[in-house]
Short mmCIF file of C-alpha atoms and ligand atoms in Angstrom, two decimals:
data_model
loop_
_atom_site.label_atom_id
_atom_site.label_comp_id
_atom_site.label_asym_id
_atom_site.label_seq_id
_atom_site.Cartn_x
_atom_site.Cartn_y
_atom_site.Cartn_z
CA UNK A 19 -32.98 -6.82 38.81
CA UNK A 20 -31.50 -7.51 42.41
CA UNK A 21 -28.82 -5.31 43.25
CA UNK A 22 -26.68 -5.96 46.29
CA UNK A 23 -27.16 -2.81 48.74
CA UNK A 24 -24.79 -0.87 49.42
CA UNK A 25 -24.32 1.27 52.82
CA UNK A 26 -21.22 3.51 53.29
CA UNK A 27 -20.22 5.70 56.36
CA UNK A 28 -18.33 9.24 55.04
CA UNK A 29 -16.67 10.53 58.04
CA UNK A 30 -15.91 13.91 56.63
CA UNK A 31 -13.22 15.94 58.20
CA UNK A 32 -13.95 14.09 61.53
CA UNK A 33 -12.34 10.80 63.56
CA UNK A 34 -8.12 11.02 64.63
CA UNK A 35 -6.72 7.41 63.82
CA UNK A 36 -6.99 6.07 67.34
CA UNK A 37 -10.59 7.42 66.75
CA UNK A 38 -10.71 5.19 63.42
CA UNK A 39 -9.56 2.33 64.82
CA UNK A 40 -12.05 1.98 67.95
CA UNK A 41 -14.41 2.52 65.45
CA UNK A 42 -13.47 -0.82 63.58
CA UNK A 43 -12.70 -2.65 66.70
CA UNK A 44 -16.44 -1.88 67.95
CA UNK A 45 -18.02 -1.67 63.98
CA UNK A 46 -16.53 -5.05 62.78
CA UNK A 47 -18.11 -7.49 65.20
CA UNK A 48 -21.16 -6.14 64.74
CA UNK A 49 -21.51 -6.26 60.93
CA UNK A 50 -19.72 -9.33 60.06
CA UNK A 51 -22.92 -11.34 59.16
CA UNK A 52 -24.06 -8.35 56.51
CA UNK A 53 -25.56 -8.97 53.73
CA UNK A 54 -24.77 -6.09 51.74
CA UNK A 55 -21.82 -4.29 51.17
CA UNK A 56 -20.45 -2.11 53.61
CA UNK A 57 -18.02 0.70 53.07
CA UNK A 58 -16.21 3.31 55.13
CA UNK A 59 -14.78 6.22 54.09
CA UNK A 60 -12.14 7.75 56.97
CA UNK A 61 -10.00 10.93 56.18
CA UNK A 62 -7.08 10.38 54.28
CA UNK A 63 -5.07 10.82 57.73
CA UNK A 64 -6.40 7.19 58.82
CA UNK A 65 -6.88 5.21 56.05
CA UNK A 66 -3.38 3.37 55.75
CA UNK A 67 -4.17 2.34 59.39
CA UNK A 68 -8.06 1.65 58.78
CA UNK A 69 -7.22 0.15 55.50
CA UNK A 70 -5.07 -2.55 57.89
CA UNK A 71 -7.64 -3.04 60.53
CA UNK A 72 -10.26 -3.87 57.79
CA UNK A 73 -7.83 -6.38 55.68
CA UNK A 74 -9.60 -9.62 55.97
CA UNK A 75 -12.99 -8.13 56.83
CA UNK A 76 -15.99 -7.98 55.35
CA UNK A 77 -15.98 -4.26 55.36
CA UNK A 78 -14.56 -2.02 52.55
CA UNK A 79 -12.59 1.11 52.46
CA UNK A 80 -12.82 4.21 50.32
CA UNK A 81 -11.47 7.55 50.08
CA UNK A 82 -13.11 10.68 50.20
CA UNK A 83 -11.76 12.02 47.30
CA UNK A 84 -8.26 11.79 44.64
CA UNK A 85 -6.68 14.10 42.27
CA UNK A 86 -6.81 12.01 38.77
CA UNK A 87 -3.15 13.10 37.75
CA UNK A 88 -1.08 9.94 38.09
CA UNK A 89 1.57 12.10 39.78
CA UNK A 90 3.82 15.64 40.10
CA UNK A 91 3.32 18.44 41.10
CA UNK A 92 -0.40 18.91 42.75
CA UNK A 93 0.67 20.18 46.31
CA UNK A 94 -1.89 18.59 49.36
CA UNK A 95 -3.23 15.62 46.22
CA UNK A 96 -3.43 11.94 46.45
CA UNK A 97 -3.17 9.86 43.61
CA UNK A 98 -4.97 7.00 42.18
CA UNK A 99 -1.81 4.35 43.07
CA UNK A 100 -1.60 6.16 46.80
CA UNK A 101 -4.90 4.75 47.25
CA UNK A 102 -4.30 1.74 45.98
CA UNK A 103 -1.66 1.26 48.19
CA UNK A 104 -3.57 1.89 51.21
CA UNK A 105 -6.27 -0.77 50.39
CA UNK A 106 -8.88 1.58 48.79
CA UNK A 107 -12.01 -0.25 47.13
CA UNK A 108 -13.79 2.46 46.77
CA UNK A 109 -13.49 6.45 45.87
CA UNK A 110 -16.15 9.11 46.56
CA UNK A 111 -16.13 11.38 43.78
CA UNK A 112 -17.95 14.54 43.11
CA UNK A 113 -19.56 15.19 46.87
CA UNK A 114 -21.97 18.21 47.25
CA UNK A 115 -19.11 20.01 49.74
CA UNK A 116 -16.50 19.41 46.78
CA UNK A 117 -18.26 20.59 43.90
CA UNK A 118 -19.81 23.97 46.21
CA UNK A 119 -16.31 24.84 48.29
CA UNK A 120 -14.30 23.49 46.19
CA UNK A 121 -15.45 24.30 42.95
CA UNK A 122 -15.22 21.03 41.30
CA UNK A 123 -16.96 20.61 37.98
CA UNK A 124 -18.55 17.90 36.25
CA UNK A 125 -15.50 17.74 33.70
CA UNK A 126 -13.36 17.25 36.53
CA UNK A 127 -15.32 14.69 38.43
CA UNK A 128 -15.66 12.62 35.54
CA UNK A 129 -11.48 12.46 35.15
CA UNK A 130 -11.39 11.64 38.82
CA UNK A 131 -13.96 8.76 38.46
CA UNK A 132 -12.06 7.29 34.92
CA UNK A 133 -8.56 7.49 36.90
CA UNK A 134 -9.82 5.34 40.15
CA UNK A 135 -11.62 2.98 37.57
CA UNK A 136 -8.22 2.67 35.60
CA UNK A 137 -6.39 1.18 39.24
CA UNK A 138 -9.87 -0.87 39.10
CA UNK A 139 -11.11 1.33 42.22
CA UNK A 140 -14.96 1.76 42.05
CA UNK A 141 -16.00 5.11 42.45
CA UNK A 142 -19.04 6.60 44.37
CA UNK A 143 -20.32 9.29 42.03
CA UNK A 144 -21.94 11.81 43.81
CA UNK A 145 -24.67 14.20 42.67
CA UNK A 146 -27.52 16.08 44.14
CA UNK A 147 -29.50 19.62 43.44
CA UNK A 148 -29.74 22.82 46.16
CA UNK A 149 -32.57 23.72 47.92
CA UNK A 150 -32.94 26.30 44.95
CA UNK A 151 -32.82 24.10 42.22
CA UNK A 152 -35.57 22.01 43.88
CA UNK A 153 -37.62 24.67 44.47
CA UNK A 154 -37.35 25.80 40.63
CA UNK A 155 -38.27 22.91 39.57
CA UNK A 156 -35.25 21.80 38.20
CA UNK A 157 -33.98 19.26 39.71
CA UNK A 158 -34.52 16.26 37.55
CA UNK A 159 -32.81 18.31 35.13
CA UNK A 160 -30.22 19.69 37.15
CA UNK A 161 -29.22 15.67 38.29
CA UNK A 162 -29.53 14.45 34.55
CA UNK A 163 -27.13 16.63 33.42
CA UNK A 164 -25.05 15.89 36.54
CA UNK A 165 -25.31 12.42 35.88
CA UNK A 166 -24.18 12.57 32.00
CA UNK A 167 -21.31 14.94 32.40
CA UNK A 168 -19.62 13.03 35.49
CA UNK A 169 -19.58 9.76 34.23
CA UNK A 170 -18.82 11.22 30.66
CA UNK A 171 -15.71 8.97 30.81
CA UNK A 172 -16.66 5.98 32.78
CA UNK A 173 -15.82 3.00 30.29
CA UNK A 174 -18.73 1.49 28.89
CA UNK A 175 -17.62 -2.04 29.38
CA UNK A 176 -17.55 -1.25 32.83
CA UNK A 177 -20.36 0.76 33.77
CA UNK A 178 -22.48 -1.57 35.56
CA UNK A 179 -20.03 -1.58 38.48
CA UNK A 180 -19.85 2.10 38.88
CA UNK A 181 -21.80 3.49 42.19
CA UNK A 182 -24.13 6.56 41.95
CA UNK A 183 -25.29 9.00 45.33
CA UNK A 184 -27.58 11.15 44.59
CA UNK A 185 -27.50 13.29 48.23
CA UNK A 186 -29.79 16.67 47.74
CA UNK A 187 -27.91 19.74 48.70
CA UNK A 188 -30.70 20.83 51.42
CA UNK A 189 -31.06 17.28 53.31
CA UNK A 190 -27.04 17.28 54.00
CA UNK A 191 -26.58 17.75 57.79
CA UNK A 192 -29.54 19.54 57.92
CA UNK A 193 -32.16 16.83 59.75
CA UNK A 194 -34.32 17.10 57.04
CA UNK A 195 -34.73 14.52 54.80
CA UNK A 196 -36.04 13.70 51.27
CA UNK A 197 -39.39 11.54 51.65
CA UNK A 198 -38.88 7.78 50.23
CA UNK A 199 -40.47 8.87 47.52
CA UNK A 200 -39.28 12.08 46.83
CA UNK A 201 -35.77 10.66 46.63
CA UNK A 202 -37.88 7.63 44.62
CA UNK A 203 -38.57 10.13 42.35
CA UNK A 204 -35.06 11.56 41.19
CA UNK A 205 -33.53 7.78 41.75
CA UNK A 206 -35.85 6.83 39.13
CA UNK A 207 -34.98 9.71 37.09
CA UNK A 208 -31.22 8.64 37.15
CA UNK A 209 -32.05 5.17 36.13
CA UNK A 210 -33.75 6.28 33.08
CA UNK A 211 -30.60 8.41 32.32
CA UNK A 212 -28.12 5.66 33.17
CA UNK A 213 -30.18 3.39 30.70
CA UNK A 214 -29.94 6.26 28.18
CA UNK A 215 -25.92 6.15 28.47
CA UNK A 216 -25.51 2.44 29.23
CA UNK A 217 -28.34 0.83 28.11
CA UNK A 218 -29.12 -2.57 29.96
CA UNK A 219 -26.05 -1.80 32.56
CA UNK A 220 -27.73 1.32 33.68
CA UNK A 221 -30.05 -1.81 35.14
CA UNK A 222 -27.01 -2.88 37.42
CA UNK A 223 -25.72 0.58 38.14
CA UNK A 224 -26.05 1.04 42.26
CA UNK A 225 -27.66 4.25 43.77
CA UNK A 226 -27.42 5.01 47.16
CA UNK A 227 -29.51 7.92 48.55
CA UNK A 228 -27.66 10.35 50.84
CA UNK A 229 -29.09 13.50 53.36
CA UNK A 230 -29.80 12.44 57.04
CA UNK A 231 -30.04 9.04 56.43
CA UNK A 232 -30.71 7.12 60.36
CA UNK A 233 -31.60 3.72 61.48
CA UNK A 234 -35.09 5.02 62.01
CA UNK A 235 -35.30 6.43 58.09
CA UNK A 236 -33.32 3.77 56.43
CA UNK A 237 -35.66 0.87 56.02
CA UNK A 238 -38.48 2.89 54.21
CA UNK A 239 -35.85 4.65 51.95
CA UNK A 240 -34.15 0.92 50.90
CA UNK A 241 -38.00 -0.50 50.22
CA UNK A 242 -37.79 1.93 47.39
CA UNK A 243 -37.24 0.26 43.74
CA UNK A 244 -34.23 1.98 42.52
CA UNK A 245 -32.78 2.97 46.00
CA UNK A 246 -29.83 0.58 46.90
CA UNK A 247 -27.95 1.85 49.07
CA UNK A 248 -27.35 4.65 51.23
CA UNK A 249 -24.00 6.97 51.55
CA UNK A 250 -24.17 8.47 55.33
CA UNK A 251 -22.36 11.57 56.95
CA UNK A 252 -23.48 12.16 60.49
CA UNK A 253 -25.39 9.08 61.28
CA UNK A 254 -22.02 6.52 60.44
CA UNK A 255 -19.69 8.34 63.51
CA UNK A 256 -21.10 5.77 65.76
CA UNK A 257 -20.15 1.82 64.88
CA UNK A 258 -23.98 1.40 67.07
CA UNK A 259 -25.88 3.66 64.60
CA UNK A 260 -24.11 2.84 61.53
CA UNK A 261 -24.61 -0.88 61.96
CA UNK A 262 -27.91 -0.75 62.36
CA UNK A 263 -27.86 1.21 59.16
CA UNK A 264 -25.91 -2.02 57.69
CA UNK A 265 -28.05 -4.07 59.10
CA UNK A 266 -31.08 -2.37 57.82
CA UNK A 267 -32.76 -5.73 56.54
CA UNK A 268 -32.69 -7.26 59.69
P1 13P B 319 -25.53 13.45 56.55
O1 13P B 319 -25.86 12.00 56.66
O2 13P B 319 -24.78 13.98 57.75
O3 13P B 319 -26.70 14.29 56.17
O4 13P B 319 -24.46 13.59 55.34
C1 13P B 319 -24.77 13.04 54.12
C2 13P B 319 -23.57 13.09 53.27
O5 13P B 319 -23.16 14.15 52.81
C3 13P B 319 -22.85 11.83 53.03
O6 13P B 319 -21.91 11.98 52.01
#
């Protein structure tokens, strides 16, 4: 099945809004012509003002994360509707530095990733297995289990449009990254799962591979069969680098 790619820039705890927006005046120009989706993800700071430099665009925003209580008392949260309001498409969910400093649970992601879907915001699942894990032998295991309990409550009508990153722990930040087909191997893993909970849709389901993605890595990991995307920390700070990421069929 042809899948559209999908490339998306998380910007972490890093760019001011003046930052943000030289970003998109630089970024835009460059991408317009893409042929896949492209997605970035600012701090919550700058995405009211991002959100209004992208309107229009081809490019998509997202947030880094949301609290999935529709409102009240959660000190420092966003909700579902704030996000909305700010021109959110998109909601990463579940990331690696959540779920380890944060001590976010599967249970938890999975109630984040129902509430975007219920303001029709497409979350960005993420899961992924430590160096540990990997070196157990555990990690298709580890990521199966991932996979089932975080999209526990994903509706089943609309499953084919959810996105899935599956970003090992130890190639985060760290230089190093998976081999195409080491990451081949767990993406197919997660297919076989997704078909498991969603039968055909698990077909349609997106999943981007994350952990020092470059320009120079991209192409080989994106010739893989079930790799479709790529969700990008470090690399995506610089609108040169991260086109050329977007523009990684060219
Ligand atoms: P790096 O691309 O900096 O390794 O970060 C990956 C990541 O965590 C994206 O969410």
């Amino acid at each position: 099945m042809a899948r559209r790619p999908i490339l998306a820039a998380n910007w972490k705890m890093q760019k001011t809004v003046p930052e943000a927006l030289a970003f998109a005046a630089d970024f835009l120009p460059r991408v317009k012509d893409a042929q896949a989706d492209v997605v970035l993800a600012p701090p919550a700071t700058a995405l009211h003002a991002l959100g209004q430099a992208l309107a229009g665009s081809n490019v998509a925003l997202a947030a880094q994360n949301v609290n999935p209580e529709a409102k009240g008392a959660f000190t420092g949260e966003i909700s579902p509707d704030m996000l909305v309001d700010v021109g959110c498409g998109y909601g990463i969910v579940g990331h690696s530095e959540r779920r380890t400093l944060y001590g976010e649970t599967d249970e938890f992601v999975a109630a984040k990733a129902a509430a975007l879907f219920a303001r029709d915001i497409v979350p960005i699942v993420c899961v992924g297995e430590s160096l540990e894990q990997r070196e157990a032998g555990q990690t298709l295991s580890f990521v199966g289990g991932q996979i089932a309990g975080s999209l526990a409550r994903i509706p089943s009508e609309r499953a084919a449009e959810v996105v899935v990153a599956y970003e090992p722990i130890w190639a985060i930040g760290t230089g190093k990254t998976a081999t195409p087909e080491m990451a081949q191997e767990v993406h197919a893993a997660i297919r076989g799962r997704l078909g498991e909970l969603f039968g055909a849709d698990g077909e349609a389901i997106r999943i981007q591979y994350g952990g020092s993605v470059k320009p120079e890595n991209v192409v080989e990991l994106m010739a893989q069969a079930d790799i479709d995307g790529a969700l990008v920390g470090g690399a995506s700070l610089e609108p040169e680098s991260f086109a050329a990421i977007a523009l990684f069929d060219r």
